[in-house]
CSV table of C-alpha atoms and ligand atoms in Angstrom, one decimal:
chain,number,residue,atom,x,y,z
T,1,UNK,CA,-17.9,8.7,-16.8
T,2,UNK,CA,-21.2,10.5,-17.0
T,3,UNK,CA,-20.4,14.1,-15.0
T,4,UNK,CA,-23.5,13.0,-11.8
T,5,UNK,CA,-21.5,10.1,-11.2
T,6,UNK,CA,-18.0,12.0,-10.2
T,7,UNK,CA,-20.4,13.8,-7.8
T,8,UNK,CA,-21.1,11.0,-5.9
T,9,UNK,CA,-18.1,10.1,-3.5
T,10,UNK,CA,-16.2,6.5,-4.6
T,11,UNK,CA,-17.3,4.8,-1.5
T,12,UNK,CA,-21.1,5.1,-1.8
T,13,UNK,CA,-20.8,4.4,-5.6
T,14,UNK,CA,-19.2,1.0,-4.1
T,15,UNK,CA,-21.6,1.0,-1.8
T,16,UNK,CA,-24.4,1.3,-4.1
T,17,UNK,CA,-22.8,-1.4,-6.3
T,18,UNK,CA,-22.5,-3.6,-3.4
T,19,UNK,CA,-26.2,-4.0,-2.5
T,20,UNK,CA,-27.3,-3.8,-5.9
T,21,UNK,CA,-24.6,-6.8,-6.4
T,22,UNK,CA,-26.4,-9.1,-3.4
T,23,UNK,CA,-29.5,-8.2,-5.2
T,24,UNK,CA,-28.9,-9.7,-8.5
T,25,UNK,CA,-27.0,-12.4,-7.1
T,26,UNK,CA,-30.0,-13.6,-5.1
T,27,UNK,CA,-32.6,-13.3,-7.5
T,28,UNK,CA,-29.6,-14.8,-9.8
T,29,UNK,CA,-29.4,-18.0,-7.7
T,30,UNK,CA,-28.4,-17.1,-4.2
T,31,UNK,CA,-26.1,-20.4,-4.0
T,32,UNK,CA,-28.3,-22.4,-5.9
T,33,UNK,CA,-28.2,-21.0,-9.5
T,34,UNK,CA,-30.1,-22.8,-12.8
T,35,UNK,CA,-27.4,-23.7,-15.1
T,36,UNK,CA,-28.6,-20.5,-17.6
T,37,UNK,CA,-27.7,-18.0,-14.5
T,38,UNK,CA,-24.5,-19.7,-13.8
T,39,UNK,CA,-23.1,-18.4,-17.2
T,40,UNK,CA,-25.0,-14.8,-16.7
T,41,UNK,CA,-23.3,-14.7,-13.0
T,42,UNK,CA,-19.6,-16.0,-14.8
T,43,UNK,CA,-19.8,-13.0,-16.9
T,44,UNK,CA,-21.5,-10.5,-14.8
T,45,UNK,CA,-17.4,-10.6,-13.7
T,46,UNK,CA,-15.8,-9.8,-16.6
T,47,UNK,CA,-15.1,-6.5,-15.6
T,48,UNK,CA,-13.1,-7.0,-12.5
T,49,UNK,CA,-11.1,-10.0,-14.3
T,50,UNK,CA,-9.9,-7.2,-16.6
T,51,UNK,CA,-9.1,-4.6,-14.1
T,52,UNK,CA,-7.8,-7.1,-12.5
T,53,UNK,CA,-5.8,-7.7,-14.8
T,54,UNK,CA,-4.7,-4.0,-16.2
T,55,UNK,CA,-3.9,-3.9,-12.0
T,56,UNK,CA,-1.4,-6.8,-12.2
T,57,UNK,CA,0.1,-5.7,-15.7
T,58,UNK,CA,0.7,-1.8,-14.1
T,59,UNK,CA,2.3,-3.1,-11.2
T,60,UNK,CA,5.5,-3.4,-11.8
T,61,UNK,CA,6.0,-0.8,-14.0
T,62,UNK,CA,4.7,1.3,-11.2
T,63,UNK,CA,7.5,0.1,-8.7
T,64,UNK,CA,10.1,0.4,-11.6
T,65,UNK,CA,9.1,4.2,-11.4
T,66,UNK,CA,8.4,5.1,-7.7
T,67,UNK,CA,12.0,3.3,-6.7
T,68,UNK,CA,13.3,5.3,-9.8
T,69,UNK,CA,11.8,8.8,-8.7
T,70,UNK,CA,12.9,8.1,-5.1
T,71,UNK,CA,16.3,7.6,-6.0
T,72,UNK,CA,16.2,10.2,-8.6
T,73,UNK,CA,14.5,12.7,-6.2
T,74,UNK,CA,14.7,12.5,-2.6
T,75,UNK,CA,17.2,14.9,-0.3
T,76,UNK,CA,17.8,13.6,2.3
T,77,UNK,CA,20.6,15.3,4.7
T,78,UNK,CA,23.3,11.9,5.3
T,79,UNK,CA,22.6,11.3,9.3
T,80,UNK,CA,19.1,11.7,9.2
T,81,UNK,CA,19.0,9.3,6.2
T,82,UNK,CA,20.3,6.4,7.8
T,83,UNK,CA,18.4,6.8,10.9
T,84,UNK,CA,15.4,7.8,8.4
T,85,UNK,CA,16.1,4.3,6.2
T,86,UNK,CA,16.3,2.1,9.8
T,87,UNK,CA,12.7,3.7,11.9
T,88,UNK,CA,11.2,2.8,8.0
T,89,UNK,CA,12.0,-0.9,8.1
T,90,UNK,CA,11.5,-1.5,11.5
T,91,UNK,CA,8.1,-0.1,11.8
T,92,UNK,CA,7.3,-1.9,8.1
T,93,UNK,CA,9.0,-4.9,9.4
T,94,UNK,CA,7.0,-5.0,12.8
T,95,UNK,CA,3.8,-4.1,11.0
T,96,UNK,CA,4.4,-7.4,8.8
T,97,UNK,CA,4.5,-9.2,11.9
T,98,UNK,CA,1.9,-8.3,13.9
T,99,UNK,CA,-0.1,-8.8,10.5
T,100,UNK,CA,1.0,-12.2,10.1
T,101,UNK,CA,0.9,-13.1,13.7
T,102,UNK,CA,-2.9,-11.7,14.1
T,103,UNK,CA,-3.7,-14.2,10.7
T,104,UNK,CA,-2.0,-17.1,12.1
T,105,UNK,CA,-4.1,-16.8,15.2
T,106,UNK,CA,-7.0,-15.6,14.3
T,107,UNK,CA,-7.4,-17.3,10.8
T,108,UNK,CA,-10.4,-15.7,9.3
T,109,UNK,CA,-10.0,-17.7,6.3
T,110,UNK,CA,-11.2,-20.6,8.1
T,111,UNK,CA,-14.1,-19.1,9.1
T,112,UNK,CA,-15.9,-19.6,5.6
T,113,UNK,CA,-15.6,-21.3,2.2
T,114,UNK,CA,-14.4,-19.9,-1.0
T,115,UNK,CA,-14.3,-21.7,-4.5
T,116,UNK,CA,-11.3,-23.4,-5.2
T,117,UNK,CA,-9.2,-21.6,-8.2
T,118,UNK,CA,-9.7,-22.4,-11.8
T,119,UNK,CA,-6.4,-22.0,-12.1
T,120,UNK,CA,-3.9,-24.4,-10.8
T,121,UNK,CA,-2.2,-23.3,-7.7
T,122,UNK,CA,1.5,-23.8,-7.1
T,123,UNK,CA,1.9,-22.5,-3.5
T,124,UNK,CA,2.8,-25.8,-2.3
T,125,UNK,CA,6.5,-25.1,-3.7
T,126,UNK,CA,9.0,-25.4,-1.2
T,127,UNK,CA,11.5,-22.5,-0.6
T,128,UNK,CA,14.6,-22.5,-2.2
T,129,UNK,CA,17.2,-19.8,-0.8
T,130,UNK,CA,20.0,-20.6,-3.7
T,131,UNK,CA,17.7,-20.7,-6.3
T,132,UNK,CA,16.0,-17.7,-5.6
T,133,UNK,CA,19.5,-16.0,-5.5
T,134,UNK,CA,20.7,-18.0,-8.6
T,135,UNK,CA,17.1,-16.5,-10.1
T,136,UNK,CA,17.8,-13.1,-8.6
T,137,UNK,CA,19.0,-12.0,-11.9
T,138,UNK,CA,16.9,-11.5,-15.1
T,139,UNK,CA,18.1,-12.8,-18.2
T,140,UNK,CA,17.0,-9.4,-19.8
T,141,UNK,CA,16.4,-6.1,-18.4
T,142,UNK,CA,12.6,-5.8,-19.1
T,143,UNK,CA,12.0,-10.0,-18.1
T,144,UNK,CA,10.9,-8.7,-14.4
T,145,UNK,CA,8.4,-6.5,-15.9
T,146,UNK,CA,7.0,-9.3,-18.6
T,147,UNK,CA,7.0,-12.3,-16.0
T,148,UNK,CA,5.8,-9.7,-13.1
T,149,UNK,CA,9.3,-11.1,-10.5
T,150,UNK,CA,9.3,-9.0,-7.6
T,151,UNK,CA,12.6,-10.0,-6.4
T,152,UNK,CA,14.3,-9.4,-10.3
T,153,UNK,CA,12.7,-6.1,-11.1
T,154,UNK,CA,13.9,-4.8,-7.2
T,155,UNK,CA,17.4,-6.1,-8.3
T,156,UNK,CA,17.0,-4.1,-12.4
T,157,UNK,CA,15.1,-1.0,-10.0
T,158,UNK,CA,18.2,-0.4,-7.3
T,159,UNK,CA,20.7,-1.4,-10.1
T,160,UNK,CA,19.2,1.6,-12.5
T,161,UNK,CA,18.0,3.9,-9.3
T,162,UNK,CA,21.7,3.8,-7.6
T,163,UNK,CA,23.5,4.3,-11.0
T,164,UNK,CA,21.6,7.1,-11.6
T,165,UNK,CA,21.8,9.1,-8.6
T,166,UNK,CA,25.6,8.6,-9.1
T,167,UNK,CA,25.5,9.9,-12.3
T,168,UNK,CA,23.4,13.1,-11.2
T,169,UNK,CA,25.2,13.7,-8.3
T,170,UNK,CA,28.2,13.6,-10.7
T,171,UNK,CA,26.9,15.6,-13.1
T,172,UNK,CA,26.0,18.7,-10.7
T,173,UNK,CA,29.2,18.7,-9.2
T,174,UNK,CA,30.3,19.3,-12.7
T,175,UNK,CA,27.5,21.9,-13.1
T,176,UNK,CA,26.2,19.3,-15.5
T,177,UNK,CA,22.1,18.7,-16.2
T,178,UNK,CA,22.4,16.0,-18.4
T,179,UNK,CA,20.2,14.1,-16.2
T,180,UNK,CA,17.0,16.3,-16.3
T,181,UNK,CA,15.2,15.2,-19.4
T,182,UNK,CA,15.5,11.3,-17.7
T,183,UNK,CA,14.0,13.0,-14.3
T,184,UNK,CA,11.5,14.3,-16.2
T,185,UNK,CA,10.9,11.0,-18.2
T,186,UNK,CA,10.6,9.4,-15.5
T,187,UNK,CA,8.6,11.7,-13.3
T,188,UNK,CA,6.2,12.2,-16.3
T,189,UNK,CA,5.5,8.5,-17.0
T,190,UNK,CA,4.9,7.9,-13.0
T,191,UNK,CA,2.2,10.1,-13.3
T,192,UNK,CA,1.0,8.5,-16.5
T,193,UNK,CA,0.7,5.3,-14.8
T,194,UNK,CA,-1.0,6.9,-11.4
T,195,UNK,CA,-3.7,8.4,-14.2
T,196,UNK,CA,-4.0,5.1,-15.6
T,197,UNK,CA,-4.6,3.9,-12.2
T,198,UNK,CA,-6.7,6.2,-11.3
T,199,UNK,CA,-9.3,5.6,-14.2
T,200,UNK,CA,-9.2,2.5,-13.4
T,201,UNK,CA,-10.1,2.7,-9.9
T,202,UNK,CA,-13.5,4.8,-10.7
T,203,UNK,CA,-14.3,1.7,-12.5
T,204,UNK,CA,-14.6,-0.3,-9.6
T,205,UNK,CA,-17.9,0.0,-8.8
T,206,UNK,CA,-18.8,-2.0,-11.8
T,207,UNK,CA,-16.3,-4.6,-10.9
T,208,UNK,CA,-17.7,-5.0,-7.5
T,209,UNK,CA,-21.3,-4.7,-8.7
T,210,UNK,CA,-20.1,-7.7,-11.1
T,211,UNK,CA,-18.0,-10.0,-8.3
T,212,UNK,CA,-20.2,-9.9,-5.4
T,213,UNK,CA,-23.1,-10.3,-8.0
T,214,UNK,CA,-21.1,-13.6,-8.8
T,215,UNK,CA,-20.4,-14.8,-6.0
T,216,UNK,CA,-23.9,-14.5,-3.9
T,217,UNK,CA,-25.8,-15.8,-7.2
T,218,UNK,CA,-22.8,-19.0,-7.3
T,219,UNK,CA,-21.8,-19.4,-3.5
T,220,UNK,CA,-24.6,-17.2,-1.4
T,221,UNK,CA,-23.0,-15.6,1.4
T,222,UNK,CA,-21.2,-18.2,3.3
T,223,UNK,CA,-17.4,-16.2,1.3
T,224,UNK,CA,-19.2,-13.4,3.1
T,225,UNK,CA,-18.4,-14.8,6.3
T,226,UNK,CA,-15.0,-15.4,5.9
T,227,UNK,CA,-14.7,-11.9,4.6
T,228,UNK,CA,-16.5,-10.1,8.1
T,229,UNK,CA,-13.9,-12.3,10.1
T,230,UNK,CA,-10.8,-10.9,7.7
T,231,UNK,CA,-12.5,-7.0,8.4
T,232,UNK,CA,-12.3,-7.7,12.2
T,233,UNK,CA,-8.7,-9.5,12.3
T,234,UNK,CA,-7.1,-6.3,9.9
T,235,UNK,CA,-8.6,-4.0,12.2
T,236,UNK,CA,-7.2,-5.5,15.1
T,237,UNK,CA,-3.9,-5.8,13.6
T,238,UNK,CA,-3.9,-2.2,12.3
T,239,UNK,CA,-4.9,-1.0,15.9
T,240,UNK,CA,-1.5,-3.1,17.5
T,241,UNK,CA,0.4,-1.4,14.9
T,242,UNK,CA,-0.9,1.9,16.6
T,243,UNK,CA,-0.6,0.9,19.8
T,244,UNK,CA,3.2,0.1,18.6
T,245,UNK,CA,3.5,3.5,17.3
T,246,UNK,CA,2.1,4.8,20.5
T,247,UNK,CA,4.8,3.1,22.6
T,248,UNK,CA,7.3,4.3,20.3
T,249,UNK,CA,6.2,7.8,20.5
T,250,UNK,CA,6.2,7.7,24.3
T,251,UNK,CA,9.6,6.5,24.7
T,252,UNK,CA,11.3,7.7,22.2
T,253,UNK,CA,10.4,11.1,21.6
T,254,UNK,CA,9.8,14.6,24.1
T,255,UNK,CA,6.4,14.2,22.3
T,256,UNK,CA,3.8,12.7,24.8
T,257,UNK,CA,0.8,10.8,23.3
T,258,UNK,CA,-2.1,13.0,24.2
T,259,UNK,CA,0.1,15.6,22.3
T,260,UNK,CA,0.7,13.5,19.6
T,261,UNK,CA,-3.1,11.9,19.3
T,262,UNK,CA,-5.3,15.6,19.7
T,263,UNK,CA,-2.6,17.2,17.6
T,264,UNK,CA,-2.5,15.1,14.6
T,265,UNK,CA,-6.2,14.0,14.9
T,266,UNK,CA,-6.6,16.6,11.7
T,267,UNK,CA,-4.1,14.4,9.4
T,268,UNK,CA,-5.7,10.8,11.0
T,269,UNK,CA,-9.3,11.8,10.0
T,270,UNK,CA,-8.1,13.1,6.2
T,271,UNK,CA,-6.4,10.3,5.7
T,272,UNK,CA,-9.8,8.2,6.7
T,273,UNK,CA,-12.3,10.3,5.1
T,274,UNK,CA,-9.8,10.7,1.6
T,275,UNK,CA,-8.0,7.2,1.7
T,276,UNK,CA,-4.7,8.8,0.2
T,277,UNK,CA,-1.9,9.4,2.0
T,278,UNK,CA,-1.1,11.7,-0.8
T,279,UNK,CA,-3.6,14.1,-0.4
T,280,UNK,CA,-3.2,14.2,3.2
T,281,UNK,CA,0.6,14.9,3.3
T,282,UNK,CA,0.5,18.6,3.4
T,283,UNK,CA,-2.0,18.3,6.7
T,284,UNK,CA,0.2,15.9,8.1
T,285,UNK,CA,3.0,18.2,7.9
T,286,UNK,CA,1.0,21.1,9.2
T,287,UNK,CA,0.3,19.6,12.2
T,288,UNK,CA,3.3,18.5,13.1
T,289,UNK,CA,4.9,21.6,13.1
T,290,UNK,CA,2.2,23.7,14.3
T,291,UNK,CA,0.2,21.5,17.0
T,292,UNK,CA,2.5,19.0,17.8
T,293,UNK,CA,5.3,21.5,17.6
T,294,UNK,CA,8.3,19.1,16.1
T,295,UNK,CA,11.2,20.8,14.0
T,296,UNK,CA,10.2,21.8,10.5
T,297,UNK,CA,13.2,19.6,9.2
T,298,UNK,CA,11.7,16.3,11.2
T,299,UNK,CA,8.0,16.6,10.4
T,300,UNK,CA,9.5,17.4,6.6
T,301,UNK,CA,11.3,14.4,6.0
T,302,UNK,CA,8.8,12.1,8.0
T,303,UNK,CA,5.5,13.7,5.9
T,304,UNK,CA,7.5,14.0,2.7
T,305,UNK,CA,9.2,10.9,2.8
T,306,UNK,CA,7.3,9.1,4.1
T,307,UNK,CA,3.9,9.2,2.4
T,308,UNK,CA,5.8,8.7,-0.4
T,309,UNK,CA,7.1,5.2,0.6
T,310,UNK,CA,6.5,4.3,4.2
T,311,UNK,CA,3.1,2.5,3.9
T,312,UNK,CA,3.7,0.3,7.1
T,313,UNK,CA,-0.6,-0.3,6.9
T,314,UNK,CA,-0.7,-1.7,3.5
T,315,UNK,CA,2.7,-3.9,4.1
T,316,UNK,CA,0.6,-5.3,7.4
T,317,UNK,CA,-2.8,-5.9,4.9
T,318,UNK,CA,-1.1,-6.8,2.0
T,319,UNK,CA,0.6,-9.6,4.3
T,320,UNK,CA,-2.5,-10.9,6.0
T,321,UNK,CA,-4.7,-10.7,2.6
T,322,UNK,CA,-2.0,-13.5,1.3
T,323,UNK,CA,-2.6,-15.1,4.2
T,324,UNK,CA,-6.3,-15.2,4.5
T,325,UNK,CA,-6.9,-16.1,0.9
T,326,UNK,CA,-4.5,-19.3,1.3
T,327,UNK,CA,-6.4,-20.0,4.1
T,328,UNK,CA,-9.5,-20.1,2.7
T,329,UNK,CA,-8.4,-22.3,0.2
T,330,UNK,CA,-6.8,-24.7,2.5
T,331,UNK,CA,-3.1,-23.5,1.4
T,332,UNK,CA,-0.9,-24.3,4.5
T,333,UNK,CA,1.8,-21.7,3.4
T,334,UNK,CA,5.1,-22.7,5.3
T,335,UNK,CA,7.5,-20.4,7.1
T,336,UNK,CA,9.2,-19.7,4.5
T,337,UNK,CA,6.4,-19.1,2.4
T,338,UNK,CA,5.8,-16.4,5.1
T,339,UNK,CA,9.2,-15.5,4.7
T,340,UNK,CA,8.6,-14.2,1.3
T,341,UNK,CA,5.3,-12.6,1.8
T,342,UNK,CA,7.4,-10.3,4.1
T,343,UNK,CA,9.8,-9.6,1.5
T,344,UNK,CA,7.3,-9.0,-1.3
T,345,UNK,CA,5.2,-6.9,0.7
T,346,UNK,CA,8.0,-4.5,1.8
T,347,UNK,CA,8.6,-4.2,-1.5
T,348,UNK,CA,4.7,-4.0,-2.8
T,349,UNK,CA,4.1,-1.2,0.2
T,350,UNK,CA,7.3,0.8,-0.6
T,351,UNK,CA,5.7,0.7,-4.1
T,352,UNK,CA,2.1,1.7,-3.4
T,353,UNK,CA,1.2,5.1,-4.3
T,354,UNK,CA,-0.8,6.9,-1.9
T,355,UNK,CA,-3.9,6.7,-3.4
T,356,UNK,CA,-7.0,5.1,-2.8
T,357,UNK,CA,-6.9,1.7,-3.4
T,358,UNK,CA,-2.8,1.3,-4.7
T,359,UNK,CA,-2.4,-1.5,-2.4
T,360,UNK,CA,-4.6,-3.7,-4.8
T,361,UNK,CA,-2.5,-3.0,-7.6
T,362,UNK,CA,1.1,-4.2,-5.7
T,363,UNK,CA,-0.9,-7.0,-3.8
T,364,UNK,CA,-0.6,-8.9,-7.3
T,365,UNK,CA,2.8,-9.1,-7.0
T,366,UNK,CA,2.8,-10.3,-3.3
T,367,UNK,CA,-0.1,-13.3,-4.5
T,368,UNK,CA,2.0,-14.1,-7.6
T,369,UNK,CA,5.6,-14.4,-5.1
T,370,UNK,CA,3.9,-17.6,-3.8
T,371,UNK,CA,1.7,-18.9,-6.5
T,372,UNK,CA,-1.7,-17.6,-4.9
T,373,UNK,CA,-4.2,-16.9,-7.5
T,374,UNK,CA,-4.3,-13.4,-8.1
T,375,UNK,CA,-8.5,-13.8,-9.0
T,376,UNK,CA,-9.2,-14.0,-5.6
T,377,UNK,CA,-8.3,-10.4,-4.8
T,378,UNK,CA,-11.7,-9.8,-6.6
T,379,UNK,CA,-13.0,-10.4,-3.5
T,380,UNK,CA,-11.1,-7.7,-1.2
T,381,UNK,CA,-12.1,-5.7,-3.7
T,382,UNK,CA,-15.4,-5.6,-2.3
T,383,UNK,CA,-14.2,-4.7,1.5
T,384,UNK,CA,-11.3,-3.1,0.3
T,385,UNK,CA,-13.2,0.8,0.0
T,386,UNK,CA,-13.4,0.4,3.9
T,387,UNK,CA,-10.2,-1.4,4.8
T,388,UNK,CA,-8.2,1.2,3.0
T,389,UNK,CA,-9.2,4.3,4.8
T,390,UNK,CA,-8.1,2.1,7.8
T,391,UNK,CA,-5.0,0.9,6.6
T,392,UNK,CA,-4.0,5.1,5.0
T,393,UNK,CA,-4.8,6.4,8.6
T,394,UNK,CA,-2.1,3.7,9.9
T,395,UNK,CA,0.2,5.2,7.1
T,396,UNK,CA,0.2,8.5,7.6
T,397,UNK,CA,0.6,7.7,11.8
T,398,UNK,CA,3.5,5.7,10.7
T,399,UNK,CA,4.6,9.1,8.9
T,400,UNK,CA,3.5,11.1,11.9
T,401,UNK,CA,6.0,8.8,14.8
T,402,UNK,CA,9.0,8.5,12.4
T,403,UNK,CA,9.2,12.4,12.3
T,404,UNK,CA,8.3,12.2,16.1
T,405,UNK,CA,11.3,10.0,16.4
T,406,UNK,CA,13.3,11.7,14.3
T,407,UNK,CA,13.1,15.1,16.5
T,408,UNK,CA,14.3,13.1,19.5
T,409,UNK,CA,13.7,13.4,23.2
T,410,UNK,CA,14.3,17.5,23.2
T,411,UNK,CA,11.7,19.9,22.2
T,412,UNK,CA,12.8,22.8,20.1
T,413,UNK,CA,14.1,26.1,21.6
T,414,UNK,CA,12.6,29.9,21.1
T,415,UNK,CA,15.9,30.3,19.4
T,416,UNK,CA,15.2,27.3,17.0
T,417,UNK,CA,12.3,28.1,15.9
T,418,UNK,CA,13.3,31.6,15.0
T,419,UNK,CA,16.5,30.2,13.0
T,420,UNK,CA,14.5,27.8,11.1
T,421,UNK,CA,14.5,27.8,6.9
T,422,UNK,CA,11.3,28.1,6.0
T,423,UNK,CA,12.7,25.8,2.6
T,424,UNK,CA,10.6,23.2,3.4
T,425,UNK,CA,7.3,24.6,4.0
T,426,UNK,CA,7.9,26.3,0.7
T,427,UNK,CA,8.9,22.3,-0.7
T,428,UNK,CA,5.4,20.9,0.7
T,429,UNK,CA,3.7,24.4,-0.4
T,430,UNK,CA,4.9,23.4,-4.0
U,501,LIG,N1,-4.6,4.3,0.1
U,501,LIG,C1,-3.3,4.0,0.7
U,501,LIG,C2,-2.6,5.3,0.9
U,501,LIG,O1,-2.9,6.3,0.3
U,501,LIG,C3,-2.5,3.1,-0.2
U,501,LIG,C4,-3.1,1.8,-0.2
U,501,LIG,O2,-4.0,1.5,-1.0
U,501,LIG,O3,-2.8,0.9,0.6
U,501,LIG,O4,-1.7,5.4,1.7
């Protein structure tokens, strides 16, 4: 990428490509286009088939490798784990809901048109519990991985991740390190794919340029609409989820939510202005401890921890993008449709790296789950540079209350915070 280029911040790139996108796509036809302009407009997206594409072939390997690393990596002291494990999938699980319940009422999708697929679509398929189970199993280890099954490659990751935290925790007991090279294997190709990723995703701009180029010059702007009333309905869903948190905080925690709010404003507006929960984790830690004042062990396990895996903001979007897409295309998707949307994004947020954008990549694997055409994700694509600074705030305040929960209704003592191991500040620090 030419070097003036980096300089300029993703989201005004995408910006940039945006407008110039509506430009060409009006002069291209705005809705009306001659038949040479239709085949111009068709492969004006070429670009963000293929990273759509390279998206949907790197997601599974990329939950194959986060479970992996969790399992391979994570201390967690035994009590805290469990109740660690249980705040996680409650918050993700009422984040889910309050993203499905806000789609069901609000229904952006029916608040505009899109194209119907040129694909066939099969989410009319009813739900079959014993089949699913009876499918559960692949009939080789690396079939999840070709045919992109969430529910098989979770079944081949836990299998693989379990068995080899046995065997490590075997192995040092023994004052073995057998295991290290696979750590490092595995640690090395995680960040292989992340790089991968990551080139990927300062291509977008072209993609974008290309889509809503497309689109306006083939369907003019009435997609547009659908899209504004999507925006609106994530933000109010995202801003229950923090109102959830809120209530959480209050109740559950010595932590009152002035304290919580003005002293972890510094994480909530990194995570906004980077988009990556990643990045932000070290702030987010930092104020925990040192203007909200929790216990270096809960803000530790809630900022490390969590921003690796609880993303309870892109569970909630990834849910309500399924949603709105088989809306707009006059999909009714039944309840047990809906039932596994909530599985698959659970998985698909546990998955998502915390960097910009990830929740695209795993979002394939929730469209795929029900037969929704994965081509129509093109088209968050082009909202998706402001939707996911929203949506990373969420996940890093879903860090931020599962530490505040995890340091209980007491506030530390003097003598506490004098005894304290300073291990992991020097863990985050590294
Ligand atoms: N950008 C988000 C994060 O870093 C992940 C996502 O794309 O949903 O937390």
């Amino acid at each position: 990428m030419p070097i003036f280029l980096k300089r300029i911040p993703l989201y005004i790139q995408i910006f940039i490509a945006l407008l110039l996108g509506v430009g060409v796509g009006t002069v291209l036809g705005g809705g009306q286009p001659s038949p040479e302009n239709v085949s111009l407009l068709n492969n004006l997206a070429i670009p963000c088939t293929l990273i759509l594409k390279a998206l949907k072939a790197l997601a599974t390997p990329l939950i194959l490798l986060a479970v992996l690393h969790v399992f391979l990596t994570a201390e967690l002291p035994q009590k805290s784990g469990r109740r660690l494990a249980f705040l996680l999938l409650t918050n993700t699980l009422v984040a889910i809901l309050i993203g499905l319940t806000v789609a069901n009422i609000v229904q952006p999708g029916k608040w505009g048109q899109l194209a119907p697929p040129q694909t066939a679509i099969t989410a009319t398929k009813p739900l079959d519990p014993w089949g699913l189970l009876q499918d559960s199993v692949p009939q080789a280890v690396v079939q999840p991985l070709v045919d992109n099954n969430v529910i098989q490659l979770i079944v081949v990751a836990l299998a693989f991740g379990i068995g080899l935290r046995g065997i490590k925790a075997q192995q040092l007991k023994e004052g073995k390190t057998d295991y290290l090279p696979i750590e490092q294997v595995i640690t090395t190709l995680l960040e292989t794919v992340m790089k991968i990723l990551s080139w990927l995703i300062s291509i977008v701009p072209i993609a974008v340029f290309g889509i809503v180029a497309k689109t306006v010059g083939i369907q003019g702007f009435a997609p547009f609409q659908a899209l504004a009333a999507f925006i609106l309905a994530v933000l109010l869903a995202l801003f229950l989820q923090s109102c959830y948190y809120l209530t959480r905080v209050q109740f559950g925690s010595w932590v009152g939510i002035r304290r919580f709010l003005t002293g972890g404003a510094d994480a909530l507006i990194t995570a906004f202005s980077t988009a990556s929960s990643t990045i932000t984790m070290p702030v987010t830690f930092r104020v925990l401890k040192e203007k909200v004042g929790l216990r270096e062990s809960s803000a530790s396990l809630g900022a490390l921890v969590g921003s690796n895996f609880n993303n309870d903001g892109t569970a909630l979007y990834e849910a309500m993008a399924a949603l709105f897409i088989a809306q707009a295309l006059g999909i009714n998707l039944s309840l047990e449709q809906q039932v596994i949307v909530i599985l698959t994004s659970i998985v698909a947020s546990v998955g998502a790296a915390g960097i910009p954008e990830a929740g695209l990549v795993t979002m394939t694997l929730v469209f795929s789950s029900v037969g929704l055409p994965t081509e129509y994700i093109a088209l968050l694509v082009t909202v998706d540079w402001f939707l996911d600074r929203c949506r990373t705030s969420i996940n890093v305040m879903g860090d931020m209350t599962v530490s505040a929960l995890l340091d209980g209704k007491v506030p530390q003592t003097e003598e506490e915070l004098i005894l304290q191991p300073a291990v992991a500040t020097a863990a985050i620090r590294d």
